[in-house]
PDB file of C-alpha atoms in Angstrom:
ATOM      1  CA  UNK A 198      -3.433 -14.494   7.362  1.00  0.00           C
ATOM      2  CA  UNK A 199      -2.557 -11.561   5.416  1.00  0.00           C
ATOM      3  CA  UNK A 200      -1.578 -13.943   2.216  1.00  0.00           C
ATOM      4  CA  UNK A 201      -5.592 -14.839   2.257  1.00  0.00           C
ATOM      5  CA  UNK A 202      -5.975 -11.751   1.421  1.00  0.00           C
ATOM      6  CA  UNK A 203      -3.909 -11.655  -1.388  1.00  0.00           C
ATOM      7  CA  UNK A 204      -5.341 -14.470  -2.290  1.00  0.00           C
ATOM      8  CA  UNK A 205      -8.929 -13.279  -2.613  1.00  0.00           C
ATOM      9  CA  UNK A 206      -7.591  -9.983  -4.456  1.00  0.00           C
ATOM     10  CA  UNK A 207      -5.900 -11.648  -7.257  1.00  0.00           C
ATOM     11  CA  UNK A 208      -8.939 -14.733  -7.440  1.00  0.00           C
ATOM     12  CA  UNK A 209     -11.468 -11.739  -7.799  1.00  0.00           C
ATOM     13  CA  UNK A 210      -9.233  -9.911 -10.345  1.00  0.00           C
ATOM     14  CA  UNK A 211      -8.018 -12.823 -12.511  1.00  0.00           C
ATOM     15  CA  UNK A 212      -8.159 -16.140 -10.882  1.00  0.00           C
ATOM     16  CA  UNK A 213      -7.913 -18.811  -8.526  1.00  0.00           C
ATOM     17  CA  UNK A 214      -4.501 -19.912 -10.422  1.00  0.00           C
ATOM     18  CA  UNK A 215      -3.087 -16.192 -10.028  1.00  0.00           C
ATOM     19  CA  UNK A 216      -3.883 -16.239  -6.798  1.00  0.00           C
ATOM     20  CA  UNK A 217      -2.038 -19.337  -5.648  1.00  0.00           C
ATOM     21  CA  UNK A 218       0.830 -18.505  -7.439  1.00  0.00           C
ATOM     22  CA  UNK A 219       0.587 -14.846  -6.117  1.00  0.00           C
ATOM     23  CA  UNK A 220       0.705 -16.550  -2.535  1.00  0.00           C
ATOM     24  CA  UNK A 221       3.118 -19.193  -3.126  1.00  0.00           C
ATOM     25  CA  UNK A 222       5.537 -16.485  -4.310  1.00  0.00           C
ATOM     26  CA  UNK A 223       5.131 -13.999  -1.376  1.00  0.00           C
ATOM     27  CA  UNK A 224       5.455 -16.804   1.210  1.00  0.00           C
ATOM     28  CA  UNK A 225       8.885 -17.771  -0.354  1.00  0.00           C
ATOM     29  CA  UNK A 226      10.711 -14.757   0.131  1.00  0.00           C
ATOM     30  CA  UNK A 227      12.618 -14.149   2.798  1.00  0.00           C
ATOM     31  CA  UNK A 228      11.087 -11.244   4.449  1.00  0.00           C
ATOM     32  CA  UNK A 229       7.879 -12.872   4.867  1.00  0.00           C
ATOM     33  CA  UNK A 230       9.200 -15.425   6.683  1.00  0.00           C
ATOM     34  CA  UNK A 231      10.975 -12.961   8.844  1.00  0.00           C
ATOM     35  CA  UNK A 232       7.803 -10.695   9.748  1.00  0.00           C
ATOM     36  CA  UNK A 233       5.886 -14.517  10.125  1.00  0.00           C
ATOM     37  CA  UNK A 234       8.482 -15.217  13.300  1.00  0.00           C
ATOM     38  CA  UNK A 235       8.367 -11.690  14.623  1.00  0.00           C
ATOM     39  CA  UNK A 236       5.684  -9.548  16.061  1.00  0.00           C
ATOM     40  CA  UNK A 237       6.333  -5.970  15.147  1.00  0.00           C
ATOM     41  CA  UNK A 238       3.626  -3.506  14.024  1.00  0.00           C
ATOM     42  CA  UNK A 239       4.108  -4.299  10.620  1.00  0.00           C
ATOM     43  CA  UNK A 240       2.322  -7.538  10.885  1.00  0.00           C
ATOM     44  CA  UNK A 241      -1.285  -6.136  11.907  1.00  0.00           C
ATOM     45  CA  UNK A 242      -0.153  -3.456   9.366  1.00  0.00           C
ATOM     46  CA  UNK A 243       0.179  -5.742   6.277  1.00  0.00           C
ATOM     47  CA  UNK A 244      -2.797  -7.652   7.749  1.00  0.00           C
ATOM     48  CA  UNK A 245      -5.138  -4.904   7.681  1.00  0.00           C
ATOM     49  CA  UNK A 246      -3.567  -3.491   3.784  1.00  0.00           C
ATOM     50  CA  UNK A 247      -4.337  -6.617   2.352  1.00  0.00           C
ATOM     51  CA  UNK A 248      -7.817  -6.687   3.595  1.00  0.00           C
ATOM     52  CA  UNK A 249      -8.348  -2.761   2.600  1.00  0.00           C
ATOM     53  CA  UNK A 250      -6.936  -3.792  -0.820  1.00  0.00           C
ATOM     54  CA  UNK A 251      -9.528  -6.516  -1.590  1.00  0.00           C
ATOM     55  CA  UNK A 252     -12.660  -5.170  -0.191  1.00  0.00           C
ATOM     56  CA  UNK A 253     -11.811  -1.545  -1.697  1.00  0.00           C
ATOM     57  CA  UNK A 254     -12.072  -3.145  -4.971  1.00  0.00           C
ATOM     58  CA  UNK A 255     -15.160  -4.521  -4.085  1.00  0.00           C
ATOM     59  CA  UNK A 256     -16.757  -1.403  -2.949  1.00  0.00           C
ATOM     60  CA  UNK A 257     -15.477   0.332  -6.355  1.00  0.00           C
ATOM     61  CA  UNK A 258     -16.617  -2.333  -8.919  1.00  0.00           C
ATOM     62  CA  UNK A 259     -19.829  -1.790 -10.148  1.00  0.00           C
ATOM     63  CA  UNK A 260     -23.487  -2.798  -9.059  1.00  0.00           C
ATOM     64  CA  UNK A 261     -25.327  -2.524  -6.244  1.00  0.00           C
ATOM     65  CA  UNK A 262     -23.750  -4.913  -3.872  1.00  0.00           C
ATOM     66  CA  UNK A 263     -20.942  -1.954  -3.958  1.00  0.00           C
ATOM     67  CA  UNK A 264     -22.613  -0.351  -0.766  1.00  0.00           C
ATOM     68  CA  UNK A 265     -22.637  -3.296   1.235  1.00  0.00           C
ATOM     69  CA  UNK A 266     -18.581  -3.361   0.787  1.00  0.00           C
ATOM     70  CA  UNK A 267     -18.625   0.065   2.040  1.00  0.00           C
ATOM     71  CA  UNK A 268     -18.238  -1.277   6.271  1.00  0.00           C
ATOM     72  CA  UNK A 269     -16.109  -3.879   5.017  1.00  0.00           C
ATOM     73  CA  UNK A 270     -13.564  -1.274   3.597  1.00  0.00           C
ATOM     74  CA  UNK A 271     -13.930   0.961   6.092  1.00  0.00           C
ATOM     75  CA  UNK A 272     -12.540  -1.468   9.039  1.00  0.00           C
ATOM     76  CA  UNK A 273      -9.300  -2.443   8.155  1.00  0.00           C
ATOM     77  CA  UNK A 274      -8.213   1.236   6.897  1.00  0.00           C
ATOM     78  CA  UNK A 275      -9.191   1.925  10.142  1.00  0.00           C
ATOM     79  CA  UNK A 276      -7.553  -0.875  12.265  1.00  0.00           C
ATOM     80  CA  UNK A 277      -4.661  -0.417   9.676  1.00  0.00           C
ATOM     81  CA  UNK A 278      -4.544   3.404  10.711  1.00  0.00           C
ATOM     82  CA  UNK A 279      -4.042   2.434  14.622  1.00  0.00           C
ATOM     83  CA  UNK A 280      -1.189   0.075  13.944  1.00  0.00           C
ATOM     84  CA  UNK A 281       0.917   2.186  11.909  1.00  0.00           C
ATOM     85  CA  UNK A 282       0.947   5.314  10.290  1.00  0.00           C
ATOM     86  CA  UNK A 283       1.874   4.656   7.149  1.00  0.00           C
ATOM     87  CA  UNK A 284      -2.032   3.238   6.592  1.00  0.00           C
ATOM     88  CA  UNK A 285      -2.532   6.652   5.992  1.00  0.00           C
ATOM     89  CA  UNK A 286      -1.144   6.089   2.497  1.00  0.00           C
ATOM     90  CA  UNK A 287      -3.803   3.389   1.738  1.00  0.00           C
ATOM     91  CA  UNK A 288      -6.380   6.770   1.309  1.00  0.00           C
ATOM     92  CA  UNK A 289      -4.282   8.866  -0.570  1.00  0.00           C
ATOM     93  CA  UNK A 290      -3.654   5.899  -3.047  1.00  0.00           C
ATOM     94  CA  UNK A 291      -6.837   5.154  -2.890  1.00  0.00           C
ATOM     95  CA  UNK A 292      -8.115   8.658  -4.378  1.00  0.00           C
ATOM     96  CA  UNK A 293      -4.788   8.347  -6.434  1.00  0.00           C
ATOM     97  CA  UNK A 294      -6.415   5.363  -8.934  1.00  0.00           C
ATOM     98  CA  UNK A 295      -9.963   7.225  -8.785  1.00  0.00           C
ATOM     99  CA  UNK A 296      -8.622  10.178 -10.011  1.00  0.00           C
ATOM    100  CA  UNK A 297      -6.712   7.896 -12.901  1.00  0.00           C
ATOM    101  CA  UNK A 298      -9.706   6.681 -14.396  1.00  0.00           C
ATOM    102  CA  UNK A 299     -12.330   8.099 -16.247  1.00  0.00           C
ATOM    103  CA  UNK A 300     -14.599   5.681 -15.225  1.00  0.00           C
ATOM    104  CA  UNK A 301     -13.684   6.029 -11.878  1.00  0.00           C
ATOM    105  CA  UNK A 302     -13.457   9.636 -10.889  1.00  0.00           C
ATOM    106  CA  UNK A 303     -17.313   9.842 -10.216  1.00  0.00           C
ATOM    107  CA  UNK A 304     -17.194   7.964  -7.031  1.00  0.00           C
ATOM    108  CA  UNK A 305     -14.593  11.362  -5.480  1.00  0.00           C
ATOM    109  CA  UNK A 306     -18.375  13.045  -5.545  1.00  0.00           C
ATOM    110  CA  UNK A 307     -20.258  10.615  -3.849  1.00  0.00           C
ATOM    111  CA  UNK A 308     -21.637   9.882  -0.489  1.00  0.00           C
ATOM    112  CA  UNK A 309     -20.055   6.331  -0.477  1.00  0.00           C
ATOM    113  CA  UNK A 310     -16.413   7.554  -1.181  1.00  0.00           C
ATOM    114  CA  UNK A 311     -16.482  10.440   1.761  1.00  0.00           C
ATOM    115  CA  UNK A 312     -18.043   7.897   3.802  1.00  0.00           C
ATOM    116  CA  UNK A 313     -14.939   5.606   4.018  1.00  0.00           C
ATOM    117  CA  UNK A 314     -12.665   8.233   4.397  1.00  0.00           C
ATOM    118  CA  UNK A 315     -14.047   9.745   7.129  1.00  0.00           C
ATOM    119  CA  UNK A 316     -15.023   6.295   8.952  1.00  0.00           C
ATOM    120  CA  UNK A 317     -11.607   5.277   8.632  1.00  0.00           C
ATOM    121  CA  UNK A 318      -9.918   8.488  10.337  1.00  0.00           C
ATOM    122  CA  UNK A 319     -12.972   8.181  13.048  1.00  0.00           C
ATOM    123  CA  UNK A 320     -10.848   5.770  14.164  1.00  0.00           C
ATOM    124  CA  UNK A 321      -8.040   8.212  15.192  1.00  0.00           C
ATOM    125  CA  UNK A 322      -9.509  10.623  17.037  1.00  0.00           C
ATOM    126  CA  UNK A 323      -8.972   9.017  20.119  1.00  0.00           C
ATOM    127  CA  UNK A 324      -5.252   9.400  19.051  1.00  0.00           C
ATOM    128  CA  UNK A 325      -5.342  12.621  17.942  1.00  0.00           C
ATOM    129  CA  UNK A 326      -7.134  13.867  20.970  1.00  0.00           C
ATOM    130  CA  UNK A 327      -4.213  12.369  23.323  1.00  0.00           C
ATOM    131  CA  UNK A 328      -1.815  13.811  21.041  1.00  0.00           C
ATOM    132  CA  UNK A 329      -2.986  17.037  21.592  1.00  0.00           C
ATOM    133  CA  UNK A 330      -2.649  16.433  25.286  1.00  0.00           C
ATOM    134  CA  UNK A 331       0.827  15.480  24.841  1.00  0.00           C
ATOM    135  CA  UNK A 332       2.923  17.968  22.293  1.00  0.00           C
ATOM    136  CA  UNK A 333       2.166  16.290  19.417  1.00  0.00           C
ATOM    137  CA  UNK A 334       4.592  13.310  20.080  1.00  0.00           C
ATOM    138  CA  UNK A 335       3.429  11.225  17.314  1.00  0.00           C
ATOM    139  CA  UNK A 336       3.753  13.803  14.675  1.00  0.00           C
ATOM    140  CA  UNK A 337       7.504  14.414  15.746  1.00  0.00           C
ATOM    141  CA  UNK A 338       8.376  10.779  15.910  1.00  0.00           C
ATOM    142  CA  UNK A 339       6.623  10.308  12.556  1.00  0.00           C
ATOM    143  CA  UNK A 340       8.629  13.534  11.312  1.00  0.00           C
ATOM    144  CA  UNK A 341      12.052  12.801  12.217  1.00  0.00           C
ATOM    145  CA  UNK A 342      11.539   9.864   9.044  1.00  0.00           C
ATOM    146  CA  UNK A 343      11.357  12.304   6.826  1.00  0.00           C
ATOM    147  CA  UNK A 344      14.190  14.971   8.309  1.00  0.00           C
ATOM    148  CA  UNK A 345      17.917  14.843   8.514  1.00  0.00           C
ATOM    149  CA  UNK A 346      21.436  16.289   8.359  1.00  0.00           C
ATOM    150  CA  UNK A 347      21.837  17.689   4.935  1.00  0.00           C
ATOM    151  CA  UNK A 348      24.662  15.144   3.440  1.00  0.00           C
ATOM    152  CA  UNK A 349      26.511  15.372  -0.109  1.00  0.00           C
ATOM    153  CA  UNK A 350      24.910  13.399  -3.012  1.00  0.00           C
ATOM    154  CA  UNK A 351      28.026  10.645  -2.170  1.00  0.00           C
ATOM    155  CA  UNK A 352      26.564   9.857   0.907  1.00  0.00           C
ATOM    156  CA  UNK A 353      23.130   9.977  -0.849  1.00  0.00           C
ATOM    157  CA  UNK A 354      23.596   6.886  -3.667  1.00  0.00           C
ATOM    158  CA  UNK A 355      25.403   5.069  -0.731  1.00  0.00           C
ATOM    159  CA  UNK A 356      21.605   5.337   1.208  1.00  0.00           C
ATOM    160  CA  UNK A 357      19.679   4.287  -1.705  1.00  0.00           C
ATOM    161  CA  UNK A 358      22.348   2.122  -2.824  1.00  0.00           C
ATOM    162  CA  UNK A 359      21.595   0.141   0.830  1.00  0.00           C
ATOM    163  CA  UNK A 360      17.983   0.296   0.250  1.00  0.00           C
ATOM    164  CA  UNK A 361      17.653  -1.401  -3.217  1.00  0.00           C
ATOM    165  CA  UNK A 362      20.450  -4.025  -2.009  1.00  0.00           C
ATOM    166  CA  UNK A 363      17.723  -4.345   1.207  1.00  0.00           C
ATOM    167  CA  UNK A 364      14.648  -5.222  -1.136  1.00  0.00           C
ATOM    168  CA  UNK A 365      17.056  -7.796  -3.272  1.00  0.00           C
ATOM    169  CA  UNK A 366      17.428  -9.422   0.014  1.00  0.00           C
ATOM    170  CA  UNK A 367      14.217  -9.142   1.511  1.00  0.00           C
ATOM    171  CA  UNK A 368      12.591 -10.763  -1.787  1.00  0.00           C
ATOM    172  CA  UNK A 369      15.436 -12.861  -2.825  1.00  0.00           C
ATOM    173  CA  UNK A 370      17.016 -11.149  -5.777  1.00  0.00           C
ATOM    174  CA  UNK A 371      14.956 -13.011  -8.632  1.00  0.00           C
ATOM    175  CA  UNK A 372      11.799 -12.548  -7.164  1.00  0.00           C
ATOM    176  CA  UNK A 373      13.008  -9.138  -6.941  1.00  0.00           C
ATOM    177  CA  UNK A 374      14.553  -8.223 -10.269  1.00  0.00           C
ATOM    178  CA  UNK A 375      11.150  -9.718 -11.769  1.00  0.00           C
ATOM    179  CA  UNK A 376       9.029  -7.507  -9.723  1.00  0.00           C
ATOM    180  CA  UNK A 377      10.816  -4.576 -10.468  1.00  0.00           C
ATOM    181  CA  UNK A 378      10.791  -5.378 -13.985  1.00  0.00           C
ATOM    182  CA  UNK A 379       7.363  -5.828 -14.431  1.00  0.00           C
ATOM    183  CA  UNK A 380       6.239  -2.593 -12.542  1.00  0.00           C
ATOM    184  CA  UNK A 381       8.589  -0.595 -14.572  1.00  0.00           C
ATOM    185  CA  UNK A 382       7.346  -2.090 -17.730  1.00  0.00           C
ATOM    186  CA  UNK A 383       3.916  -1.298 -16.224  1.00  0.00           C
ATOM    187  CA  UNK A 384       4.445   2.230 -15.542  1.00  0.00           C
ATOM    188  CA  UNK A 385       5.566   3.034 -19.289  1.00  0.00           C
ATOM    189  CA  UNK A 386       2.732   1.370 -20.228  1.00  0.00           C
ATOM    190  CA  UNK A 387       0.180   2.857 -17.882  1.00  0.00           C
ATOM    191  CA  UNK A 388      -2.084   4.688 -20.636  1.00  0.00           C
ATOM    192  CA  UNK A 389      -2.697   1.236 -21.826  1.00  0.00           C
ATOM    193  CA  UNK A 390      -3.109  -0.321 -18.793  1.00  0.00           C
ATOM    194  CA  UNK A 391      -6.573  -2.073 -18.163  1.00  0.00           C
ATOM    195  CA  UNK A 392      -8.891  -0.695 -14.705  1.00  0.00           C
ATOM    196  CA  UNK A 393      -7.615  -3.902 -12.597  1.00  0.00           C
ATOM    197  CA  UNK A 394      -3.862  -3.605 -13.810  1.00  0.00           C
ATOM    198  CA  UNK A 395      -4.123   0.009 -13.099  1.00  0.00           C
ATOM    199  CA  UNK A 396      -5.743  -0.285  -9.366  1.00  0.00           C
ATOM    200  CA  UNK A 397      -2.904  -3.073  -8.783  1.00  0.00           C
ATOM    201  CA  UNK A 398       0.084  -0.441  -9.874  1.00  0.00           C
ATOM    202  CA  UNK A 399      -1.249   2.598  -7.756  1.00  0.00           C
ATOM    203  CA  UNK A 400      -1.018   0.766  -4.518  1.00  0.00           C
ATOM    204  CA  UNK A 401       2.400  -0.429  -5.993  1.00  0.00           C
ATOM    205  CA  UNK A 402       4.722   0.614  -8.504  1.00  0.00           C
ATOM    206  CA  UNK A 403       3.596   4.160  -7.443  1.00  0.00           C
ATOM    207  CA  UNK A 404       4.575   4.336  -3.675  1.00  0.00           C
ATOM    208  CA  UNK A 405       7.388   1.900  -4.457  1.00  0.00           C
ATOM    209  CA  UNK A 406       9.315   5.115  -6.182  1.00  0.00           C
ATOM    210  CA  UNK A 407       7.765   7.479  -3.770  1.00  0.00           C
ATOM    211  CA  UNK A 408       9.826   5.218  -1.180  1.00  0.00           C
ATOM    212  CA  UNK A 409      13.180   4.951  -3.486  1.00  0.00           C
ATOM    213  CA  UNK A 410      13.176   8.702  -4.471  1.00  0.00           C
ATOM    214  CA  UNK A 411      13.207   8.922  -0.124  1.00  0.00           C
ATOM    215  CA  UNK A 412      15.722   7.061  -0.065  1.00  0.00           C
ATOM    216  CA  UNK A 413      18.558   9.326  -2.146  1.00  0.00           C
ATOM    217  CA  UNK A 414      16.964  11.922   1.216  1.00  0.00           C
ATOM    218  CA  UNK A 415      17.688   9.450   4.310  1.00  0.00           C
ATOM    219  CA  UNK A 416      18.362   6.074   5.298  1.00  0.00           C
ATOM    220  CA  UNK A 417      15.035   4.023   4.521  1.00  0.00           C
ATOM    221  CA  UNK A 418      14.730   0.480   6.459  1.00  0.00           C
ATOM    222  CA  UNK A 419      14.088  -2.431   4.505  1.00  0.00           C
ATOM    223  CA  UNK A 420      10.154  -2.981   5.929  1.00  0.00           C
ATOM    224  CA  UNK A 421       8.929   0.571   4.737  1.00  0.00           C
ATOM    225  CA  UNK A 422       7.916  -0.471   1.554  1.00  0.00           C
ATOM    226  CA  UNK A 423       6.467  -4.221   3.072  1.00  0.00           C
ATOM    227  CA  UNK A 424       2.527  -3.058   2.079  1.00  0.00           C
ATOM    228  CA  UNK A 425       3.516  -2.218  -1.159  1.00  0.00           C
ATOM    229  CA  UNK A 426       4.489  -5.468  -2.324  1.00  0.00           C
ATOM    230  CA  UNK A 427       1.190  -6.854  -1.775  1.00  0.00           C
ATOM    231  CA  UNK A 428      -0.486  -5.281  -4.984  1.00  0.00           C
ATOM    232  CA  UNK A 429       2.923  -5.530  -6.760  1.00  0.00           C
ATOM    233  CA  UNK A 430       3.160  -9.331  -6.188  1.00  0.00           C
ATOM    234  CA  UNK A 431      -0.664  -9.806  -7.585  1.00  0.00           C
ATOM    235  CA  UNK A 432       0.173  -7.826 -10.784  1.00  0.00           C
ATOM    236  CA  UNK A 433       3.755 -10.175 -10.909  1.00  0.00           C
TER     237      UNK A 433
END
């Protein structure tokens, strides 16, 4: 269900032929037929970031049917939010490609924009509130991904060495090598970069070296960067 979504991006950005082939590609690699057979959190997770993905885009693009997106965004950043934590990225990368563009940084003052963030961390507050109750136990669970033993810079290539043999496996390694290839080429490129090429890169390329530069710091598992690869299949 979450490839529909990916569908519907790439359709709305390019076309109906991008986004078969968009599809067809993501169902082929291995690691979505591994999260399609087992039910972990990363399945509502990826669920609800491809639906935040497409109708963000729709609440951004211009007009005044914009508003009526604004619900429609706000639910699965929300839903997204109470499956897993790391939805919480979907905001910050959110402001991340408003912020890029000139013709986008007006929406960061309007109502619309404060609007979905807030609506989608409504959704927490019964979690928060609990936490609050209990010591905090989701923040330290959540921080000890981020915290370890200090180890030498050996042990640190070995990590990251893991992790980027993980993704080759995950996405088979041409699918992978292509990927990487063209979000590299994409990044050098990014002053040059058109408004939908650019929105597809923030919610990729970006957080995909946010999650590799982690890795030289701690062992990363090989379905952290799973929403990422979303965007970064559509602009493949």
């Amino acid at each position: 269900a979450g490839l529909f979504w990916m569908y519907l991006l790439a359709a709305r950005l390019y076309s109906g032929r991008a986004g078969f082939w968009a599809v067809l590609i993501s169902a082929a690699t291995p690691g979505n037929a591994a999260l399609s057979m087992l039910m972990t959190i990363d399945a509502p997770l990826l669920f609800c970031w491809g639906a935040a993905l497409y109708t963000f885009w729709r609440m951004m693009e211009p007009g005044r049917r914009a508003s009526l997106w604004l619900l429609g965004a706000v639910l699965p950043v929300g839903l997204g939010l109470l499956s897993k934590q790391t939805m919480i990225g979907f905001l910050a990368l959110g402001s991340v490609f408003l912020l890029t563009g000139r013709e986008d940084r007006g929406q960061l003052f309007r109502p619309a924009y404060w609007i979905w963030v807030s609506g989608s961390l409504l959704f927490v507050a019964p979690v928060v509130w609990w936490n609050s109750r209990h010591a905090w136990i989701t923040l330290q669970h959540t921080g000890g991904h981020f915290t370890g033993d200090p180890v030498g810079w050996t042990k640190r290539i070995t990590r990251s060495a893991e992790f980027v043999a993980s993704q080759f496996a995950v996405l088979s390694p041409m699918t992978c090598f292509l990927l990487v290839t063209v979000v590299v080429a994409a990044m050098f490129a990014f002053r040059r970069l058109n408004r939908r090429e650019r929105y597809l890169l923030c919610f990729s390329g970006l957080p995909l070296v946010g999650v590799y530069l982690l890795s030289f710091t701690r062992r990363v598992e090989p379905n952290w960067p799973a929403p990422f690869y979303l965007a970064a299949m559509v602009l493949l």
